[in-house]
XYZ file of C-alpha atoms in Angstrom:
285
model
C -14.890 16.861 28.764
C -17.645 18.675 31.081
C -19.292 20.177 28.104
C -19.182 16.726 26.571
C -20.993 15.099 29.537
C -23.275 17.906 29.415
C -24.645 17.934 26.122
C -25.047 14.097 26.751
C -27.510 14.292 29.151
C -29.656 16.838 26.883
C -32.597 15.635 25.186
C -31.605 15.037 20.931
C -32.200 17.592 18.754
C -30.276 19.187 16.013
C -28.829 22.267 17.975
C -27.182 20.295 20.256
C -26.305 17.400 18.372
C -23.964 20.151 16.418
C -23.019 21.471 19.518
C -21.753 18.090 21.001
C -19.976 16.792 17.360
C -18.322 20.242 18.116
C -17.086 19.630 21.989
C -16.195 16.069 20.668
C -13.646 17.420 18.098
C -12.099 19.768 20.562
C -11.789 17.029 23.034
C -10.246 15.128 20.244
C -7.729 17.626 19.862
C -7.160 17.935 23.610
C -6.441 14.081 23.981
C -3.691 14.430 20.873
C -2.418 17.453 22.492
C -1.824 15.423 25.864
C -3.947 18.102 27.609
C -6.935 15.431 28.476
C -6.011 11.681 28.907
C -6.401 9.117 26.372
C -9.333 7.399 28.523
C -11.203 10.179 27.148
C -10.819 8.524 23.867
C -14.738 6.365 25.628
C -16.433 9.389 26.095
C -15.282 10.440 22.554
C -16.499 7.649 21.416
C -19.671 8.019 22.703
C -20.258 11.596 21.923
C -19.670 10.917 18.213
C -21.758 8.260 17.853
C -24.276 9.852 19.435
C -24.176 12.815 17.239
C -23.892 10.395 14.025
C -27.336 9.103 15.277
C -28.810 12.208 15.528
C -27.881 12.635 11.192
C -24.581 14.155 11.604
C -22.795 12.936 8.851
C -19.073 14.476 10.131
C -19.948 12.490 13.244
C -20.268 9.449 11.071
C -16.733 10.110 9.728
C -15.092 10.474 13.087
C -16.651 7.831 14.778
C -15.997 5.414 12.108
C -12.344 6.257 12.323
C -12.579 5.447 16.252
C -13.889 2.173 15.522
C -11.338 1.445 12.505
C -8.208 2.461 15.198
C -10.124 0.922 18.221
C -10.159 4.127 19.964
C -12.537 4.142 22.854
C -14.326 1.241 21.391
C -13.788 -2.164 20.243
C -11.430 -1.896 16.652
C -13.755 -3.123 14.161
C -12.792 -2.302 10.593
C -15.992 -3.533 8.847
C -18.387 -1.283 11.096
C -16.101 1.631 10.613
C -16.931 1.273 6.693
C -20.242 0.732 7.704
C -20.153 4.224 9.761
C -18.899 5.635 6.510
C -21.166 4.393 4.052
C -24.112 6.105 6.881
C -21.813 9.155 6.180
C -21.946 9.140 2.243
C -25.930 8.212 2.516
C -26.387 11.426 4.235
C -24.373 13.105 1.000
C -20.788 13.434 2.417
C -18.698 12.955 -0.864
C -15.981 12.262 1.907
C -17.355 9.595 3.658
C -18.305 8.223 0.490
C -14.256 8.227 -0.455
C -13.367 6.839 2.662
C -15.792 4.141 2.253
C -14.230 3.323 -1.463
C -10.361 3.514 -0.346
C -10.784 0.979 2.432
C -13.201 -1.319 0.375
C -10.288 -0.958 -2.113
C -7.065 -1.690 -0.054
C -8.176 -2.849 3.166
C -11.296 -5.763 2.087
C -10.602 -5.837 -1.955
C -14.587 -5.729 -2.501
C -13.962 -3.712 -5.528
C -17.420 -3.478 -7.154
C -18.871 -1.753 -4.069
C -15.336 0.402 -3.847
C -16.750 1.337 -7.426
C -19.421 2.161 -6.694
C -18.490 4.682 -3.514
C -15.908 5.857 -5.677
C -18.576 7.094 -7.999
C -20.476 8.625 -5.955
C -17.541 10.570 -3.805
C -16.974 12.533 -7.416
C -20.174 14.416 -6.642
C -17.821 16.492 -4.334
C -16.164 17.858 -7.270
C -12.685 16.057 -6.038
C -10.716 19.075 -5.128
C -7.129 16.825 -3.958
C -7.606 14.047 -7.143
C -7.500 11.407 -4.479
C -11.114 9.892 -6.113
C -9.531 9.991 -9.643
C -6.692 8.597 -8.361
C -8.096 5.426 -6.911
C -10.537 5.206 -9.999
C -7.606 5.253 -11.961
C -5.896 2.141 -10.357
C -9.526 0.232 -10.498
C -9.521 0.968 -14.470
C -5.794 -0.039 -14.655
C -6.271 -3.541 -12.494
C -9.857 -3.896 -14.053
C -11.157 -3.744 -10.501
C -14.499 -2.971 -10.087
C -14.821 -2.357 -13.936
C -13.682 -3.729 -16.717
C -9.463 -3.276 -17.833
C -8.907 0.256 -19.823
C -5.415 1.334 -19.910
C -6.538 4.802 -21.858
C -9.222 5.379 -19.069
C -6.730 4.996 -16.130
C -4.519 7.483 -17.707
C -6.859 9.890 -18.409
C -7.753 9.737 -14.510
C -4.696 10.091 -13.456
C -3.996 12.915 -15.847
C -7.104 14.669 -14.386
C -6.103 13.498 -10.582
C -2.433 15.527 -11.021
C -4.450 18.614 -12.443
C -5.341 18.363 -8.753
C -2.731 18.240 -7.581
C -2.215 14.318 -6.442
C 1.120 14.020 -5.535
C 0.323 9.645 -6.365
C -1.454 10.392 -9.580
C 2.149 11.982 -10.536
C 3.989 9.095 -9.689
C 1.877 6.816 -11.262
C 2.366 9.176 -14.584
C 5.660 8.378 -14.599
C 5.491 4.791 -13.670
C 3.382 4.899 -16.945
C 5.060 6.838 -18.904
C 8.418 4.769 -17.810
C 6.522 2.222 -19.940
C 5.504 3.723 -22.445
C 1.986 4.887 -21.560
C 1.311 8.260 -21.758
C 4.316 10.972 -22.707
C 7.560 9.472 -21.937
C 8.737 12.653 -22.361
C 7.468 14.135 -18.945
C 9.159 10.697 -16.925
C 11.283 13.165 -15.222
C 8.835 16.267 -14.789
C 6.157 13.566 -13.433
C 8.547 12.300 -10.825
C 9.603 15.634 -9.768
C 6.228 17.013 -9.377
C 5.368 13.509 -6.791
C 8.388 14.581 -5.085
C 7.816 17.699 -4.653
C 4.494 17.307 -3.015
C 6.348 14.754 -0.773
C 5.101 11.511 -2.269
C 7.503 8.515 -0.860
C 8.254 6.233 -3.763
C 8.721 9.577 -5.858
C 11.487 10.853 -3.123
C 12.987 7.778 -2.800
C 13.424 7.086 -6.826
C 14.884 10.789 -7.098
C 17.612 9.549 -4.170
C 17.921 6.669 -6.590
C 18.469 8.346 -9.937
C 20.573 11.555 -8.573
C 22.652 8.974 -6.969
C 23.221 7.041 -10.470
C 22.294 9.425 -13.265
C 20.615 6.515 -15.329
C 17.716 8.489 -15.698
C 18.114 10.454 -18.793
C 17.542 14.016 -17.732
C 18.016 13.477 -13.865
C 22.370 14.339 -13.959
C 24.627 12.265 -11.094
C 24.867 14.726 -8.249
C 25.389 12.462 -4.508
C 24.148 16.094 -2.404
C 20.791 15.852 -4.106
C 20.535 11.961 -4.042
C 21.207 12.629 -0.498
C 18.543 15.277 -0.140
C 16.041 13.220 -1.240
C 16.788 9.838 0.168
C 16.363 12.326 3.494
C 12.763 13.202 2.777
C 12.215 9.708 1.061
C 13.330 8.318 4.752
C 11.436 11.066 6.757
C 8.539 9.889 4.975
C 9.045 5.990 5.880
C 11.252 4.500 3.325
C 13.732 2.264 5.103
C 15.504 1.587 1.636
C 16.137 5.213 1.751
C 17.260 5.026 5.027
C 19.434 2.543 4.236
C 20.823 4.489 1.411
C 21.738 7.062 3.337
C 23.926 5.216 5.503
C 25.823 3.602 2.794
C 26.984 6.986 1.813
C 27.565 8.061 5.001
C 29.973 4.957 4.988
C 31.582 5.899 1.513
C 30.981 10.035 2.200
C 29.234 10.238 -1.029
C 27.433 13.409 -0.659
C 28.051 14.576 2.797
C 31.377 13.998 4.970
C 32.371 9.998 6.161
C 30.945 9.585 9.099
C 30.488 6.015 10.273
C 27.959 7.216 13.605
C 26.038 8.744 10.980
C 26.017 5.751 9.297
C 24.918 3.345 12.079
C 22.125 6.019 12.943
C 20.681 5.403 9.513
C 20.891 1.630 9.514
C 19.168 1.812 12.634
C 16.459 3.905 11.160
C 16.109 1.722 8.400
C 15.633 -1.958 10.782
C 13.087 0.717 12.922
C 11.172 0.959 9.579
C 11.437 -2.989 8.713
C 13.614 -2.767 6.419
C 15.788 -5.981 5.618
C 19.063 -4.646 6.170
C 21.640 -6.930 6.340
C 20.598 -8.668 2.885
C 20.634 -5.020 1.091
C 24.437 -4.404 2.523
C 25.688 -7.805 1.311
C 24.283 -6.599 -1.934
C 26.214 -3.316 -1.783
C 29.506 -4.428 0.081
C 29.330 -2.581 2.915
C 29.644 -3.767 6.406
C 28.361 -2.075 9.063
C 31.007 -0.335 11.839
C 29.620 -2.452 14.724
């Protein structure tokens, strides 16, 4: 914080405005680590922006993210774009991505999520994540015009990288017939594997049921990945879980088990009481 408030009061220039986008990230990281407290988050704030004006286009990143999350300003989601649309106009691919996803999902202004999208593939798109959202624009025909063959070939290219979504959405393709059927099952693995939700959760499904041809019934690895599924904020999965606690399908009856898993599921606003109707199991309490 002191070398925050000191590099404040220095006059601008590109030394210290590197210096102070610096002492704002490590005071960043002290506020998350609970070592400075979180009415630091204004002086945060302030340093970023300050650096941001100064052409720092990292700082425009970070202080965009304050003002999408309100921290020690104001939350205001349209000036956080704006912050990282300054960010991609001083050539951060990343900004530029960030810009596109929230246009996207957040404000559905999909001709200028397009266009950032377009421009954040300067950055060579290590992760896929670009290709990946350009490939749900050319799906929807947002932002451009419908092309089926285009959105696969994006996502094909996004799970070269590594995209753990641009390998579920192969096999939510291919599950219709787009694409290579045959690789359903090696798609959905691969999104689990790298932790994607809907993939984890599906795998708890199938193992569970073994109507996926080439995915066998076996209840310990349904429940192994209904576990990750609900680590990673399913509350069907969750809810899943407790059922077979209930029936000790994959792991021993235990109805406290159970309970604790129903519970996780309402924590994650789940609609519980309408999915165990469904199933025909009552809860213990």
């Amino acid at each position: 914080m002191q070398t925050v408030t000191r590099l404040l009061a220095e006059p601008r220039s590109p030394s210290r405005d590197d210096q102070l986008y610096a002492a704002a990230v490590a005071l960043f990281k002290a506020i998350e680590a609970g070592e400075e407290p979180v009415e630091s988050r204004g002086m945060l704030a302030r340093a970023l922006h300050e650096a941001a004006l100064g052409g720092h286009a990292s700082a425009w990143v970070d202080y965009g993210r304050c003002l999408w999350n309100g921290w020690g300003v104001p939350r205001d989601r349209e000036a956080a774009v704006d912050a990282y649309k300054r960010a991609a106009e001083l050539g951060l691919d990343y900004g530029a991505y960030l810009a596109a996803y929230n246009l996207y999902w957040t404000f559905q202004r999909y001709d200028d999520a397009y266009g950032y999208a377009q421009k954040a593939l300067a950055g060579g798109d290590p992760d896929g994540a670009v290709r990946y959202l350009l490939g749900l624009m050319a799906y929807n025909g947002r932002g451009r015009p419908k092309d089926v063959a285009a959105s696969l070939a994006l996502h094909l290219e996004a799970a070269k990288r590594g995209n753990a979504d641009a390998y579920f959405e192969l096999f939510v393709y291919a599950m219709q017939g787009i694409g290579d059927r045959s690789k359903a099952v090696f798609y959905l693995k691969q999104a689990g594997q790298r932790d994607q939700p809907r993939a984890c959760a599906n795998l708890g499904v199938f193992y569970a049921t073994g109507q996926l041809p080439g995915i066998a019934q076996d209840f310990n690895e349904s429940v192994h990945w209904y576990k990750r599924a609900a680590d990673l904020g399913v509350g069907r999965a969750a809810a899943a879980l407790g059922v077979m606690a209930t029936r000790g399908e994959g792991m021993e009856k235990d109805l406290d088990a159970a309970e604790s898993y129903f519970d996780r599921a309402e924590e994650l606003g789940f609609e519980l009481d309408e999915y165990l109707d469904k199933v025909g199991v009552k809860r213990s309490r």
